[in-house]
Short mmCIF file of C-alpha atoms in Angstrom, two decimals:
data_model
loop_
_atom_site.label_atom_id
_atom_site.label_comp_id
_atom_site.label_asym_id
_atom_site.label_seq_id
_atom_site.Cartn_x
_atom_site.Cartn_y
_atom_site.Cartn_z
CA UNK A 23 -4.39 4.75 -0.27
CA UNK A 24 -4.16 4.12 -4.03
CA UNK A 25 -2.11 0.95 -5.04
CA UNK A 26 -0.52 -0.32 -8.25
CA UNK A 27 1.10 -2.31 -10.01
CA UNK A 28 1.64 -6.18 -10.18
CA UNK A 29 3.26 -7.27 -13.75
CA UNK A 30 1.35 -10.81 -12.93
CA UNK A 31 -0.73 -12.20 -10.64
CA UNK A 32 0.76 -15.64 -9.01
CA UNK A 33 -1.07 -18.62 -9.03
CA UNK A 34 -0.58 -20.71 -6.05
CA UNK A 35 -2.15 -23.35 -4.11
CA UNK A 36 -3.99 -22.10 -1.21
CA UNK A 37 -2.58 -22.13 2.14
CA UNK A 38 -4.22 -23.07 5.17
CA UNK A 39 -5.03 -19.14 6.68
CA UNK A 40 -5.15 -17.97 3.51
CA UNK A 41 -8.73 -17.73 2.12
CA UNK A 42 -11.90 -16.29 3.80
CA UNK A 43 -15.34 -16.21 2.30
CA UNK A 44 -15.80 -12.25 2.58
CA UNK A 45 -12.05 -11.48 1.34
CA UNK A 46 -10.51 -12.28 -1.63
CA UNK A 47 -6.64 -13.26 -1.14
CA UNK A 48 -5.12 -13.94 -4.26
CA UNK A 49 -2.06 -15.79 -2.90
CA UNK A 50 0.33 -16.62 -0.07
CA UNK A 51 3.96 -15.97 0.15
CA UNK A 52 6.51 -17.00 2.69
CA UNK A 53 10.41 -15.31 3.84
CA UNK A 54 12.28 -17.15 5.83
CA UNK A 55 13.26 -15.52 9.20
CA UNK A 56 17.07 -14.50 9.73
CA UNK A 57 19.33 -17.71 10.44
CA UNK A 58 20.46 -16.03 13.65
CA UNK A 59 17.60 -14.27 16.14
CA UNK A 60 19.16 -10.14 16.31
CA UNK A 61 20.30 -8.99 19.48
CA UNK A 62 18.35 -7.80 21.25
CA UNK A 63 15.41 -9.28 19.53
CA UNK A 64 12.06 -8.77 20.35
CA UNK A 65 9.85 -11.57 22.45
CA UNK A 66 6.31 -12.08 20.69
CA UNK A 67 3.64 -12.92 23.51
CA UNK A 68 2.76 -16.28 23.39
CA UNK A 69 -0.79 -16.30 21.66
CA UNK A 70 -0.35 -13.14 19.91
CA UNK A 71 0.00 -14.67 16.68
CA UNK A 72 -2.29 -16.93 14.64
CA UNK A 73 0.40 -19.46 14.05
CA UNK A 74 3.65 -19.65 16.68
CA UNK A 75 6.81 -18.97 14.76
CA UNK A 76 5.32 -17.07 12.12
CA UNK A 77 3.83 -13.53 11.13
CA UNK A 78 1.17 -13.36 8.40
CA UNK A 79 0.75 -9.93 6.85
CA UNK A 80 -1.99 -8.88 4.69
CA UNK A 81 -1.15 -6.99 1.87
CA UNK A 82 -1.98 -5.87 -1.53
CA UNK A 83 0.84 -6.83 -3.37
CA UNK A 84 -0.10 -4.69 -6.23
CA UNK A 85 2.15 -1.24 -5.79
CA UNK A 86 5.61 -0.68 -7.11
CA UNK A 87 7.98 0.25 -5.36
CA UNK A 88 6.32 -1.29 -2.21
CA UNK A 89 4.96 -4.48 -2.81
CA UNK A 90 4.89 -6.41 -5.66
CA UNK A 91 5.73 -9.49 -7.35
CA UNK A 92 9.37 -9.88 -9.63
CA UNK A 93 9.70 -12.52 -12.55
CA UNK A 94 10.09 -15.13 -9.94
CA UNK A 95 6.53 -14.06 -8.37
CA UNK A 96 8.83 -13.57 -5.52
CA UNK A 97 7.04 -10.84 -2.99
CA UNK A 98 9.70 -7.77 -3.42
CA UNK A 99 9.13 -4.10 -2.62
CA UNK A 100 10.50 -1.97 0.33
CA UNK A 101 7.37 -2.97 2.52
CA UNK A 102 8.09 -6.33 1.74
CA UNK A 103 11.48 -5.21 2.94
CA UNK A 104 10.46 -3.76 6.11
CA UNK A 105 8.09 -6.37 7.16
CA UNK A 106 10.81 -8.79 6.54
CA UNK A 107 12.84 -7.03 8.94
CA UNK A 108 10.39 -6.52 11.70
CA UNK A 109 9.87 -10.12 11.56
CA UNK A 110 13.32 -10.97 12.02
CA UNK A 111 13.51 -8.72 14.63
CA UNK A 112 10.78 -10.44 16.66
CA UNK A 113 12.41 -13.79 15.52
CA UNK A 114 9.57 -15.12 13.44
CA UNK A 115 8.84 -16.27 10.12
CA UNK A 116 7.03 -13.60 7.59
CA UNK A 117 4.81 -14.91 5.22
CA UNK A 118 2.75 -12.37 3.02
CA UNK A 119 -1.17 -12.94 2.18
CA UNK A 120 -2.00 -11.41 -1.17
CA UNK A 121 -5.68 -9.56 -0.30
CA UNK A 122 -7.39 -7.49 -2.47
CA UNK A 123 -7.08 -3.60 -0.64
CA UNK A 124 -10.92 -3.35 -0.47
CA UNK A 125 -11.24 -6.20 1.98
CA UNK A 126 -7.30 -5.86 3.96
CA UNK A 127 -9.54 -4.94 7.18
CA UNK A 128 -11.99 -7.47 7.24
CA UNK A 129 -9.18 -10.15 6.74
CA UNK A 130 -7.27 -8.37 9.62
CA UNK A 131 -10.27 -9.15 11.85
CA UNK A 132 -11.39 -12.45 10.84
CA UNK A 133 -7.73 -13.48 11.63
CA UNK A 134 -7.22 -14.31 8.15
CA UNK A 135 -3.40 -12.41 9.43
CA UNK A 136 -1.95 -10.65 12.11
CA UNK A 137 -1.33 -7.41 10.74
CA UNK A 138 -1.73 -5.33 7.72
CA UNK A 139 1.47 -4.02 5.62
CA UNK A 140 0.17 -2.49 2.35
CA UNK A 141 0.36 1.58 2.61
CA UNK A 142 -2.55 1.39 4.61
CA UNK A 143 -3.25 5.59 5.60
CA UNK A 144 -3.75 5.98 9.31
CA UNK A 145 -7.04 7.80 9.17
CA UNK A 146 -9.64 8.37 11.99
CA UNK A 147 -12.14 6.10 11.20
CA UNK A 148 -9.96 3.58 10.72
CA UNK A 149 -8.35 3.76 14.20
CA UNK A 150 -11.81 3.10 15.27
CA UNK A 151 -11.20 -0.45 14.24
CA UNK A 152 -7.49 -1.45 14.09
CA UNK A 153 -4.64 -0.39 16.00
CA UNK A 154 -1.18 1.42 14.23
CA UNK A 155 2.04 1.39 14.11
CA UNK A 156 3.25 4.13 11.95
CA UNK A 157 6.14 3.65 9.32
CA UNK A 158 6.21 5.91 6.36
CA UNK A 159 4.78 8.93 5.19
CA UNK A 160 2.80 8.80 2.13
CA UNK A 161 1.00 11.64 -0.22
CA UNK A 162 -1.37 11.39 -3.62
CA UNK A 163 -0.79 12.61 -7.09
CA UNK A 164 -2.66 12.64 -10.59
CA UNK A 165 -1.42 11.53 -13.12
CA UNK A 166 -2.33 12.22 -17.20
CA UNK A 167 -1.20 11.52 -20.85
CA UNK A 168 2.31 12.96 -21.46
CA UNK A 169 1.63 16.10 -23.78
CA UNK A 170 -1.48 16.42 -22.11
CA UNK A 171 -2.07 20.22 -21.58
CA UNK A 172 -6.15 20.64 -20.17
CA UNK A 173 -5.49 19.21 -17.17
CA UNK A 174 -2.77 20.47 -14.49
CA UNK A 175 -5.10 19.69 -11.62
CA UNK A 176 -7.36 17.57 -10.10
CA UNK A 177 -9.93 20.83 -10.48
CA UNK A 178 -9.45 20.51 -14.39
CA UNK A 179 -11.22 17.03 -14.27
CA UNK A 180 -14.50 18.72 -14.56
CA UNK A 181 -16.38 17.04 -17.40
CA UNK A 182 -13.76 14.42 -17.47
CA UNK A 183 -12.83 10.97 -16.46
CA UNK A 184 -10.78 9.74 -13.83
CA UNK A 185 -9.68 6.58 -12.60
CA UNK A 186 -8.35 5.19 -9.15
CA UNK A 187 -8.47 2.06 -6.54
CA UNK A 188 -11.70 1.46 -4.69
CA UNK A 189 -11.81 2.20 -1.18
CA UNK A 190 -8.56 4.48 -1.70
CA UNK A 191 -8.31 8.03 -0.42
CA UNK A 192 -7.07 9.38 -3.92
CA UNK A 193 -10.91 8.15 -5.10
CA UNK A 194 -12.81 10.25 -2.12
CA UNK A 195 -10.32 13.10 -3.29
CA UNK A 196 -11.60 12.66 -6.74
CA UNK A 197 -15.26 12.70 -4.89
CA UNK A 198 -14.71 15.92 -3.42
CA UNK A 199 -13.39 17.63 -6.04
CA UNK A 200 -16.40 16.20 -8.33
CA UNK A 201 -18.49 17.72 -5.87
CA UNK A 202 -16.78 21.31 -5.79
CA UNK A 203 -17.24 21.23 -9.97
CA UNK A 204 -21.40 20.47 -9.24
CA UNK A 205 -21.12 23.42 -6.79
CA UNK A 206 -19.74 25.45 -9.33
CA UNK A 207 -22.47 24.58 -11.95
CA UNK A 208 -20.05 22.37 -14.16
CA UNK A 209 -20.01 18.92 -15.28
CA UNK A 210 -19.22 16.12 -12.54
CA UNK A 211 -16.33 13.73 -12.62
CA UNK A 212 -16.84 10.55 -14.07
CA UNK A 213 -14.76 8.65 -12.11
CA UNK A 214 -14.33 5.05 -12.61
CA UNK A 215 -13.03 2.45 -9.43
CA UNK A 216 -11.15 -0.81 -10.28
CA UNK A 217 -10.15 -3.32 -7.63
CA UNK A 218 -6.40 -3.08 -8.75
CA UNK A 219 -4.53 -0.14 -9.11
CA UNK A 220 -2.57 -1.83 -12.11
CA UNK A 221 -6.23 -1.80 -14.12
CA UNK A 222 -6.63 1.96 -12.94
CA UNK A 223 -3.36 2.72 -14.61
CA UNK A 224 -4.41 0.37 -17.74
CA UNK A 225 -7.07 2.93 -18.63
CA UNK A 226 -4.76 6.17 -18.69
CA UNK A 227 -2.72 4.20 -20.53
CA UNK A 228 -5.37 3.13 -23.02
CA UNK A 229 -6.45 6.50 -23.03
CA UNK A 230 -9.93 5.61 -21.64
CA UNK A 231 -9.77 7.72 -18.80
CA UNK A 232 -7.97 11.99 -18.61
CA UNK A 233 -6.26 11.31 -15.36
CA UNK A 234 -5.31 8.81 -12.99
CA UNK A 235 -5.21 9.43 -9.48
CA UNK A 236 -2.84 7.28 -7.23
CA UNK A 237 0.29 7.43 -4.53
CA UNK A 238 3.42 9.18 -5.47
CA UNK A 239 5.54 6.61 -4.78
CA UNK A 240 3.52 4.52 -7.30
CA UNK A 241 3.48 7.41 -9.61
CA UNK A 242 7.26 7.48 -9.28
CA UNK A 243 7.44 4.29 -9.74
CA UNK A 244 5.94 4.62 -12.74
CA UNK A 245 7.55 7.23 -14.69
CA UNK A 246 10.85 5.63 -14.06
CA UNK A 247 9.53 2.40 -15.48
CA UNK A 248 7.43 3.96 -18.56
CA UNK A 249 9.33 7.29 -19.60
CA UNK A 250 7.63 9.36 -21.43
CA UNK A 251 4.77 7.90 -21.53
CA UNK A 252 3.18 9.74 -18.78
CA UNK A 253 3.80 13.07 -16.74
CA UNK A 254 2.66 14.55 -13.23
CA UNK A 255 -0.65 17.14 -12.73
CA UNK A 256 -0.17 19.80 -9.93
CA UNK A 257 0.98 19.34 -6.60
CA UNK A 258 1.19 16.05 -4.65
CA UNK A 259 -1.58 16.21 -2.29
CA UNK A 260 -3.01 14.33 1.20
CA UNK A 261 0.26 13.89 2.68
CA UNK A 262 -0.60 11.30 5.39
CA UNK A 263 1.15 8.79 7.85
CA UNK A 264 0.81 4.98 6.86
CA UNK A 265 1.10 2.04 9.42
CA UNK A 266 0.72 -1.70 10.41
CA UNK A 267 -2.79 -1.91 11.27
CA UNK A 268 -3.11 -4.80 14.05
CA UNK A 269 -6.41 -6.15 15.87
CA UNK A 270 -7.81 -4.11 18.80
CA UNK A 271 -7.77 -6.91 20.63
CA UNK A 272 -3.93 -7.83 20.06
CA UNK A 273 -2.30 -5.11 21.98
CA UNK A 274 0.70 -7.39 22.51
CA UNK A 275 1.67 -8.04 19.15
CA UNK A 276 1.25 -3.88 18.74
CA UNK A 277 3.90 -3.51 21.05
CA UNK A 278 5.82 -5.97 20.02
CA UNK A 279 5.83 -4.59 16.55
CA UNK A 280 6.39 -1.17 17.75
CA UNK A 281 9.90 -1.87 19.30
CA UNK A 282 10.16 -4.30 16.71
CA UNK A 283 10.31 -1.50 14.46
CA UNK A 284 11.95 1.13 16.64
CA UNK A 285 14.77 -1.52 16.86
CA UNK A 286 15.10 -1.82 12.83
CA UNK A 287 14.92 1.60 12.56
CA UNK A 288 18.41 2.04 15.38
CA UNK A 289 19.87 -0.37 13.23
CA UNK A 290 19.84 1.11 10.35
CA UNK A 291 18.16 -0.78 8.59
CA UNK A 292 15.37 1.00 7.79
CA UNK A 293 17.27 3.82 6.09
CA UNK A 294 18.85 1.33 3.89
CA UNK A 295 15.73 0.34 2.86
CA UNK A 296 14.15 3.66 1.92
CA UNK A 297 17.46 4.59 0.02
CA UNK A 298 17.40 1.70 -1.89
CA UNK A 299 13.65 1.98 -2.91
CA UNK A 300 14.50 6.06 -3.58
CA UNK A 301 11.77 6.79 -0.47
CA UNK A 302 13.77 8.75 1.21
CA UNK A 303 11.46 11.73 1.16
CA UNK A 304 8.41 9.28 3.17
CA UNK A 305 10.64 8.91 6.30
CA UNK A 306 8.55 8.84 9.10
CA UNK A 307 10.89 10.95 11.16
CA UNK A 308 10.62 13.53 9.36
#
């Protein structure tokens, strides 16, 4: 997935949970549970979670209109939303780890949370490693320079620079096609990785860089946000299924988050969300 972006990074003490020497998690954040348990509500294993009472999601809380911080440096977003939700469905407390996207999965599995909310693309290798529970659709774009009439497609990068998130699937898109213009006896892509998607978008925007490569709903996002300033090249493409990635070894809280989810999505509630976030178009039912 490509991610994006955070107007500023908080700066709060670390929590207990919250740091791990081969992740970097750039803050905690806490929502309180509903006052009332739903009906209904769904029973969390004892043990399944790394602290009773309370669900810790990793995320990258980097990527408008999903997760991202408001002037309050309040976690807000529709998968801040969402998670919310589930976790009031299972009767817990949600707090939200801020972890850089290159190292979500390693904090996953050194317990650093208990599951992963941050437009994380069910893929095969990853399923190899963590467990999903699928939410939302999501799909790639590129984006370039309003005005901006050389490039309508990734395939018009030849020669040129990119940018995108490291360890994103827009950035081994941008590898393939790199690898189609060597086949074809033209200049490579140069295409340049940041750890935030917010410094990706910094360089389109400084013009250092043709073409930025990212998720639609960020790209949306975006061009609501900046008007003008930026416009969409070709076809959305990769059109994959995201999910909560949980441990392997934590099949109970997968279930548990999987009619947790099923039950916010009878309610309504997830609708409600989607509309308000203008994601209608990623519902997973579809």
């Amino acid at each position: 997935m490509a991610r994006s972006h955070s107007p500023s990074r908080r700066k709060a003490p670390a929590l207990a949970g919250c740091l791990a020497a081969a992740v970097v998690i750039a803050g905690c954040g806490s929502s309180p549970a509903a006052d009332a348990v739903p009906p209904g509500a769904v029973k969390v294993p004892a043990g399944a979670l790394v602290q009773d009472g309370q669900i810790t999601y990793c995320s990258d809380i980097s990527a408008p209109p999903l997760t991202f911080y408001d002037a309050a440096q309040k976690p807000v977003g529709a998968e801040i939303e969402l998670g919310d939700a589930i976790a009031a469905q299972l009767g817990v407390r949600a707090r939200w780890a801020n972890t850089s996207f290159n190292g979500i999965i390693p904090a996953l599995q050194a317990r650093q949370c208990d599951a992963i909310v941050s437009q994380l693309y069910i893929k095969p290798e990853r399923e190899k490693v963590v467990d999903f529970v699928p939410y939302m659709y999501a799909s790639n774009t590129l984006m370039v320079a309003n005005g901006t009439t050389d490039v309508t497609a990734a395939g018009d990068l030849c020669g040129k620079k990119a940018a995108g998130q490291t360890g994103t699937t827009v950035v081994q898109y941008l590898t393939d096609e790199s690898a189609k213009c060597a086949a074809a006896g033209k200049p490579t892509i140069d295409i340049r990785q940041f750890t935030k998607d917010t410094d990706a978008l910094q360089q389109l925007r400084l013009g250092l860089v043709d073409g930025y490569g990212t998720t639609l709903e960020t790209a949306a996002y975006v061009l609501t946000q900046q008007q003008g300033a930026f416009k969409l090249a070709g076809e959305p493409f990769n059109r994959i299924k995201v999910g909560i990635a949980t441990r392997k070894d934590g099949p109970a809280l997968h279930d548990a988050l999987t009619q947790a989810f099923a039950a916010v999505q009878t309610s309504g509630g997830y609708s409600a969300v989607l509309t308000k976030w203008k994601l209608t178009g990623d519902d997973i039912a579809q």
